[in-house]
């Protein structure tokens, strides 16, 4: 009786959280992060347990076969939802339908050749292997695709590992003692469904937390980057500089302002759409030209800032000239695709600085050098007056 009550409560948990996941997915617009698939997984498992309640003692029949198919399909749905959460464009209905049809046929064959006990052992063993693979995938994710969610993935691995062990124990008990192991009044079944209720209570809030974590990370990224070029904006640059100068290995940095020559003329002649293409192209050139670790920012309009880290005067001048030449050699196709648009840039370089607090001062110094370069004919690199001495 106690196990039946626990199983009934588990069904309510699963169906309620299925509705919650579905509602959350509708609020996420185009990027649902797998929440609608998690809702489907909860629905499948909830329906499986409902069938177990109404189906009575373990036996052979349509309800039992559907119950087993739904029970195995639910964790597969969770896997597919997790793949979507981590950005994999995974199909859902086709794999689940293939699994449902394939496993139903396997059940019929096992029932015919080996009997009812073997069919129940097949489900327990299949679930154990599936959860073992999920546990291994979660632990693998700690070092690969989910490094930003290390703690969360370890927690998931522990929780999923628990249900893997319980299913392995159920498999062994069925093989050894037959269907008596599935009696809802047994102590094992009581422990099994208490643990499942625990998972049904803990895992859905954990999934919601992962979505909130991912959304806040994306908002933080958007707040620190220019939407057109995907480079750092001023706020993102200041945060990155502060983090750099806070490190023990921080060395002096140089500031370069890169300004596209005659950009207003490009906009007026070819339109703002082409102007955006030029800005995007220059951003790509900067990313391809600067050294790994240097910081790139779109300061605004047609101005970009490069922070050259851990270098000297000769190195920063070489970087500036290499960047200027790369921009000059690049080209952008116009909207009619038959006219290549070229542009040049003037670069102003500052002296070295060693703290984020003096950023504005050295930005003005590089800006003054930039305007001297503009006055001297553009498409050139200019440095502080002090370097001429």
GROMACS .gro file of C-alpha atoms in nm, residues 232 235-247 253 255 295 307 309 353 355-356 359:
model
   23
  232UNK     CA    1   3.392   4.329  -2.693
  235UNK     CA    2   3.211   4.749  -2.083
  236UNK     CA    3   3.341   4.408  -2.183
  237UNK     CA    4   3.685   4.552  -2.255
  238UNK     CA    5   3.707   4.719  -1.914
  239UNK     CA    6   3.605   4.396  -1.739
  240UNK     CA    7   3.864   4.196  -1.936
  241UNK     CA    8   4.136   4.454  -1.867
  242UNK     CA    9   4.057   4.457  -1.496
  243UNK     CA   10   4.078   4.078  -1.488
  244UNK     CA   11   4.411   4.088  -1.673
  245UNK     CA   12   4.578   4.348  -1.453
  246UNK     CA   13   4.458   4.161  -1.145
  247UNK     CA   14   4.658   3.852  -1.242
  253UNK     CA   15   4.984   4.690  -2.224
  255UNK     CA   16   4.645   5.067  -2.670
  295UNK     CA   17   4.182   4.223  -2.657
  307UNK     CA   18   4.491   4.615  -2.638
  309UNK     CA   19   4.934   4.260  -2.398
  353UNK     CA   20   5.008   5.148  -1.928
  355UNK     CA   21   4.630   4.964  -1.478
  356UNK     CA   22   4.269   4.992  -1.586
  359UNK     CA   23   4.267   5.360  -1.952
   0.00000   0.00000   0.00000
